[in-house]
Coordinates of C-alpha atoms in Angstrom, one line a residue:
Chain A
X2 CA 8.6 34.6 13.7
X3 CA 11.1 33.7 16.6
X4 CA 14.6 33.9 16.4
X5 CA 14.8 29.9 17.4
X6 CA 12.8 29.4 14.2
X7 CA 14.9 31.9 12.0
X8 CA 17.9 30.5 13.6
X9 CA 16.8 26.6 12.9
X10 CA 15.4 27.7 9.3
X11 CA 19.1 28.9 8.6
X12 CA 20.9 26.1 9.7
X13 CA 18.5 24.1 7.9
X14 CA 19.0 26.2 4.4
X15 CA 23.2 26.2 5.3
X16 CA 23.1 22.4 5.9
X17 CA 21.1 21.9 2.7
X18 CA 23.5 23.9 0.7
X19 CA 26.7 22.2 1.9
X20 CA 25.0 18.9 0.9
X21 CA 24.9 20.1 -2.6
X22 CA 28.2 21.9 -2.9
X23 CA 30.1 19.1 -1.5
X24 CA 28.2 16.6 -4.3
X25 CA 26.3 14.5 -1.8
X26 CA 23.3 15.6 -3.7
X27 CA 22.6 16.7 -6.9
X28 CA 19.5 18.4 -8.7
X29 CA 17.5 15.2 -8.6
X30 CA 17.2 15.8 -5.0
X31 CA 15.7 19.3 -5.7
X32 CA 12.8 17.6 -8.1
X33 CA 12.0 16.1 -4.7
X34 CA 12.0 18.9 -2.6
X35 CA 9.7 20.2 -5.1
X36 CA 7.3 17.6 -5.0
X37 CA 6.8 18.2 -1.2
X38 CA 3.7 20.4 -0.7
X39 CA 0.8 21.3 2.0
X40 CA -0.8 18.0 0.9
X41 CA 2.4 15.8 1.3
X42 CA 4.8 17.8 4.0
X43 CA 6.4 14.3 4.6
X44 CA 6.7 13.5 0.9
X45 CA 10.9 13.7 1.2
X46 CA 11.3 11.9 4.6
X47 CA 8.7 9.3 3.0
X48 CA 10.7 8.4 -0.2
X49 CA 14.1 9.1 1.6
X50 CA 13.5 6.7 4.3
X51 CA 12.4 3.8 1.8
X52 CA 15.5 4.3 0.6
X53 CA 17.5 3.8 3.6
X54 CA 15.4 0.5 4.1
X55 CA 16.5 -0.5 0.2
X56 CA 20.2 1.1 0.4
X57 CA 20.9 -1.4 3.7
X58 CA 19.3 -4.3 2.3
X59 CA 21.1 -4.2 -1.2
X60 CA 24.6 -3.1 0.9
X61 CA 23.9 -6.6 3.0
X62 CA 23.0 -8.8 0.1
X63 CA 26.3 -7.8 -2.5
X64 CA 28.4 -8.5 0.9
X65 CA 26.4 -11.6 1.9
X66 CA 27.1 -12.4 -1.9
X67 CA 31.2 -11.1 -1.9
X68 CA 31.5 -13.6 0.9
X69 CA 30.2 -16.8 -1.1
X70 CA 32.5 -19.2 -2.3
X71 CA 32.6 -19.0 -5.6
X72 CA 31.2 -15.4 -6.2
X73 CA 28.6 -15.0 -8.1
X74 CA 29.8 -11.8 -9.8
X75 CA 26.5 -11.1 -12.2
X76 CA 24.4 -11.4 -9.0
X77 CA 26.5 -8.6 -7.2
X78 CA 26.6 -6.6 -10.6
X79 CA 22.4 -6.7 -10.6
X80 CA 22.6 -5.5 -6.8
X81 CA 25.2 -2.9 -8.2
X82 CA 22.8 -1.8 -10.8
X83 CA 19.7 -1.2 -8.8
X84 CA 21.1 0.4 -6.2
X85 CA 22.5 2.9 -9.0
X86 CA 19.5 3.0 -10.1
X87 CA 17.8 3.8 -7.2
X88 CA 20.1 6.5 -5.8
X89 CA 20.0 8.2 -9.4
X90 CA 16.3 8.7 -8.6
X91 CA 16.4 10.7 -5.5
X92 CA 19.6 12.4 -6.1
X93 CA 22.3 10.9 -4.0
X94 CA 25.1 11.9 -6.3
X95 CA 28.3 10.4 -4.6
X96 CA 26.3 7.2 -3.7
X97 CA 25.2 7.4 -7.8
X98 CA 29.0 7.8 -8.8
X99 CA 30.4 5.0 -6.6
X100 CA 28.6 2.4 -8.8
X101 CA 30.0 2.6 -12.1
X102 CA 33.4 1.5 -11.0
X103 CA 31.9 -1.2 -8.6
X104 CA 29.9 -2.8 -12.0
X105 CA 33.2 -2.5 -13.9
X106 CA 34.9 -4.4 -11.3
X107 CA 31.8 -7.0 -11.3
X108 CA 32.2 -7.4 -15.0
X109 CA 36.4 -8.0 -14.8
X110 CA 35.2 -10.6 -11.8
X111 CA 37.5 -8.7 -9.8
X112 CA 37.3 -9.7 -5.8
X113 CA 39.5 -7.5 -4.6
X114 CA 38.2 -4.2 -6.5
X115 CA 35.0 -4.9 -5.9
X116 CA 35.7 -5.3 -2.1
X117 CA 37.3 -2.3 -2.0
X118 CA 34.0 -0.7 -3.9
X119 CA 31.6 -2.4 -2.0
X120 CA 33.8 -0.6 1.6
X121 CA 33.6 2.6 -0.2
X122 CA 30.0 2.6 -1.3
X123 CA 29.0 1.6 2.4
X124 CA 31.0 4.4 4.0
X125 CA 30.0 7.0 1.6
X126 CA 26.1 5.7 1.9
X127 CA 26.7 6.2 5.8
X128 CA 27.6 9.4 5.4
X129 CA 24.6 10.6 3.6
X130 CA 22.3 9.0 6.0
X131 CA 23.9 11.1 8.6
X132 CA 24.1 13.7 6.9
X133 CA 20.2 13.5 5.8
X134 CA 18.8 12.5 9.0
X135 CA 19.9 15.8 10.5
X136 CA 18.2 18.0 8.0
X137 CA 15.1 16.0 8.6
X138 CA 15.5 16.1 12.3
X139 CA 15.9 20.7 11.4
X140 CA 12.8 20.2 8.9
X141 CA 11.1 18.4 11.8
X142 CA 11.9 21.1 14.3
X143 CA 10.9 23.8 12.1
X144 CA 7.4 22.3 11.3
X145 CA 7.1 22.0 14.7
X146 CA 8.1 25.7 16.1
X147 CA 5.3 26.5 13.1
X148 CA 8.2 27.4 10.6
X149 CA 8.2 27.0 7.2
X150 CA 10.6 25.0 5.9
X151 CA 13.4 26.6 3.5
X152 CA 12.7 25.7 -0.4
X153 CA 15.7 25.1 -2.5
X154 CA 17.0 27.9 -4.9
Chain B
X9 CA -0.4 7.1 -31.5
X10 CA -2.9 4.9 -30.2
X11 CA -4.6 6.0 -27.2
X12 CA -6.3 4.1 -24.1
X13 CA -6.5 3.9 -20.4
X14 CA -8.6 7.6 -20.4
X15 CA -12.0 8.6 -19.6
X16 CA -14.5 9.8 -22.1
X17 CA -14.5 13.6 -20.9
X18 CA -14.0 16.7 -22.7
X19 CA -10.4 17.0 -21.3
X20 CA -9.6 13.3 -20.5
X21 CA -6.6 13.2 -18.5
X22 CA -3.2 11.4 -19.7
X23 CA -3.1 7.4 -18.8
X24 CA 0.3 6.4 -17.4
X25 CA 1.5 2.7 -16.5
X26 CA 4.8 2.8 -14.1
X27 CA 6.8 -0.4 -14.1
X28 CA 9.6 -0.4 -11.5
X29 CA 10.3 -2.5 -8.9
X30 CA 11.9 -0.3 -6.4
X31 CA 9.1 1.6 -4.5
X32 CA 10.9 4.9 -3.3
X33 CA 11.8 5.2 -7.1
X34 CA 8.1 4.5 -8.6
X35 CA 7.0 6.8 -6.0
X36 CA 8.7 9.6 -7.4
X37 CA 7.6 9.2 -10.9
X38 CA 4.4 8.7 -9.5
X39 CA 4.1 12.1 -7.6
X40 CA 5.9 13.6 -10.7
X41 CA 3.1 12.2 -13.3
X42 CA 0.3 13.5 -10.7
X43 CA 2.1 16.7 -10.5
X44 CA 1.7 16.8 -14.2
X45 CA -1.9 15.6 -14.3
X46 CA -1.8 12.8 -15.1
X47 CA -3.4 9.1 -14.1
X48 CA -1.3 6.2 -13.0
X49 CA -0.9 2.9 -12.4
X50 CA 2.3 1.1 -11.1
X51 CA 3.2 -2.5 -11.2
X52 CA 6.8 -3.9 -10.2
X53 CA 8.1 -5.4 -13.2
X54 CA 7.8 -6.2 -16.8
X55 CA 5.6 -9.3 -16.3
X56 CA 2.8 -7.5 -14.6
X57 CA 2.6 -5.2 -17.3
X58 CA 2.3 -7.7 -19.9
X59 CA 0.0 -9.3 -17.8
X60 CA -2.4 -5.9 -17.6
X61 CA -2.1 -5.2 -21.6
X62 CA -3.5 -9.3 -22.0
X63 CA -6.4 -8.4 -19.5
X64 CA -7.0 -5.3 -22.4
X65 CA -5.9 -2.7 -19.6
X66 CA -4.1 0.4 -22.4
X67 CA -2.2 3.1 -21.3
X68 CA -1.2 6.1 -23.2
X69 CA 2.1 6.3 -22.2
X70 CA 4.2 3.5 -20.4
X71 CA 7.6 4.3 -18.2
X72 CA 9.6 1.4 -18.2
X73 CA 12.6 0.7 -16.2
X74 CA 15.4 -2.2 -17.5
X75 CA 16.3 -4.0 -14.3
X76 CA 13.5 -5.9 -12.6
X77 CA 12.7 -9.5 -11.5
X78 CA 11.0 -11.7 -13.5
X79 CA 10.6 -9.9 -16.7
X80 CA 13.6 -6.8 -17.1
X81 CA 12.1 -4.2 -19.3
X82 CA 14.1 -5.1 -22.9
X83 CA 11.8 -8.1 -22.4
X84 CA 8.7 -7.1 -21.5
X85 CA 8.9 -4.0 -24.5
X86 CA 9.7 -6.6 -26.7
X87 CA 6.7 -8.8 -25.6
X88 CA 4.2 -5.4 -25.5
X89 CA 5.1 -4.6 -29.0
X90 CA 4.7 -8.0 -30.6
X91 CA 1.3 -7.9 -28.9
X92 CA 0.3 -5.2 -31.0
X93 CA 0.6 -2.5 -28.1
X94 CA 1.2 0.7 -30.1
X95 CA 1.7 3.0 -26.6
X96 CA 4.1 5.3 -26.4
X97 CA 6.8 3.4 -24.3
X98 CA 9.4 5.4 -22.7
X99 CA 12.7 3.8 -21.0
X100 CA 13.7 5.2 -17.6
X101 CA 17.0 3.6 -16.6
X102 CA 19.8 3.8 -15.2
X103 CA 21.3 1.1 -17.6
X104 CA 24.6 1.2 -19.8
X105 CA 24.8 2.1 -23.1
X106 CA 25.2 -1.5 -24.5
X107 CA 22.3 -1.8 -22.2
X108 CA 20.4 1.1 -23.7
X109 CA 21.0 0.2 -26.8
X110 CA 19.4 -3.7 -26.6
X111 CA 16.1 -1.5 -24.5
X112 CA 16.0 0.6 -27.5
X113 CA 15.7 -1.8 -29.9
X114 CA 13.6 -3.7 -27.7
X115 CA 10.9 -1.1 -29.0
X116 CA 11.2 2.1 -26.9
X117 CA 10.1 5.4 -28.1
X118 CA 12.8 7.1 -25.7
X119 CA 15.1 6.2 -23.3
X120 CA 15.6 8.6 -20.4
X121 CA 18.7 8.5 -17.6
X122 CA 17.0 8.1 -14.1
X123 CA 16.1 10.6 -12.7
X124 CA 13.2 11.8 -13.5
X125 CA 12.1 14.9 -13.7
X126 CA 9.2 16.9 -14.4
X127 CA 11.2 18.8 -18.0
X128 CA 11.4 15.1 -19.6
X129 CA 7.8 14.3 -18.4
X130 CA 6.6 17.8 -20.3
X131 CA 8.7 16.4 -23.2
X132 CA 6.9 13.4 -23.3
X133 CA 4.0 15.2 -22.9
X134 CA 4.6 16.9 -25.3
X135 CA 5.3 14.4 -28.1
X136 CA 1.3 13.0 -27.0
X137 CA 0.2 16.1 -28.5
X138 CA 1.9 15.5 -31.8

């Protein structure tokens, strides 16, 4: 084993940790991990990526919908609901947490608070790309150097 | 609990039917069901489902999610169970509790918070055997 892989193998399990202890992800995201194997290496970057694709398409329809005159507020709330939904799934905690308040502002019909969610939501879904896209970009180095990639604990 | 959907062997494996719309999300449960051994199919929302049960397609266990286009899944439980489907039908939402509770008494067996994970499958699993 070379030290470039050891060295790339611990800032992939550091990175990793830090995403969980600062609540970006939560054990949902492990299940995942888990279900990556010898038969499906790319099984995380697969699902993950389909949810980028989703996260930016539902982020672009409740602003396409905030900015209609009237809103419709059930229509955002439905966006609101699926893309909770959808982040439950693969463990993208904050993202997860951001939505309960943004469906209670739908529900009150609440412009303002649900501008102010709708901001939030896409900051805090930028951040976990970012944040995601660099451990894939470690995994992808390590699986190249002939590493193996760090499980979870 | 009726059973369908499996092949006549001496250890016939567990039928599943996924219904959820949102592809990264039924590709999760779909890996997880595998993981556990079992066979699935998915469709993307409730109408497709009722539409495979009137063809005389049976699964032995159905995961149903609320929120999806065209038929949400309070709906298409409702619809399964007045067509006589006596599956075990488990809820996998991220719904509210008001929410819940019309999906429950829609006809669910269960209701389960999204995520998923491979514990409430073995649960599930579990309750088959019973």
């Amino acid at each position: 084993m070379t030290m470039d892989v050891m060295q790339l193998q611990r800032k992939f399990s550091e990175h990793q940790s830090a995403l969980y202890r600062e609540g970006f992800l939560d054990d949902q995201f492990v299940q995942l991990q888990k279900l990556q194997d010898e038969s499906s290496p790319d099984f995380v970057i697969e699902v993950v990526t389909m949810y980028f694709d989703d996260s930016e398409n539902l982020l672009n329809n409740m602003a396409r919908v905030l900015e209609q005159n009237p809103v419709d507020f059930k229509q955002v709330d439905a966006h609101v609901h699926q893309y909770k939904g959808s982040s439950a799934s693969i463990g993208a905690a904050r993202v997860k947490n951001l939505c309960a308040p943004f469906r209670t502002y739908c529900e009150a019909q609440n412009l303002e608070g649900c501008v102010r969610c709708l901001q939030q939501l896409q900051h805090e879904y930028s951040l976990l790309k970012n944040n995601l896209q660099y451990l894939f970009r470690l995994q992808q180095e390590i699986q190249a150097a002939g590493g193996k990639v760090p499980t979870p604990e | 609990m009726a059973r369908g959907g499996s092949s006549s062997s001496s250890n016939p494996k567990i039928s599943a039917l996924i219904v959820e719309d949102h592809r990264p999300t039924s590709m999760l449960h779909e890996a997880i069901l595998k993981r556990n051994n079992m066979e699935t199919k998915v469709v993307n929302n409730g109408k497709h489902a009722v539409e495979l049960h009137s063809k005389g397609e049976r699964f032995d266990v159905i995961f149903m999610d609320y929120n999806m286009p065209e038929m949400n899944g309070a709906q298409a439980t409702k619809k399964l169970r007045e067509m006589g489907v006596r599956s075990m039908i488990v809820g996998v939402t991220s719904c509210t509790d008001f929410e819940r509770v019309e999906f429950m008494a829609a006809g669910l067996d269960k209701c389960f918070k999204k995520g998923l994970t491979r514990a409430m499958v073995e649960e599930v699993l579990q309750k088959l055997k019973e």
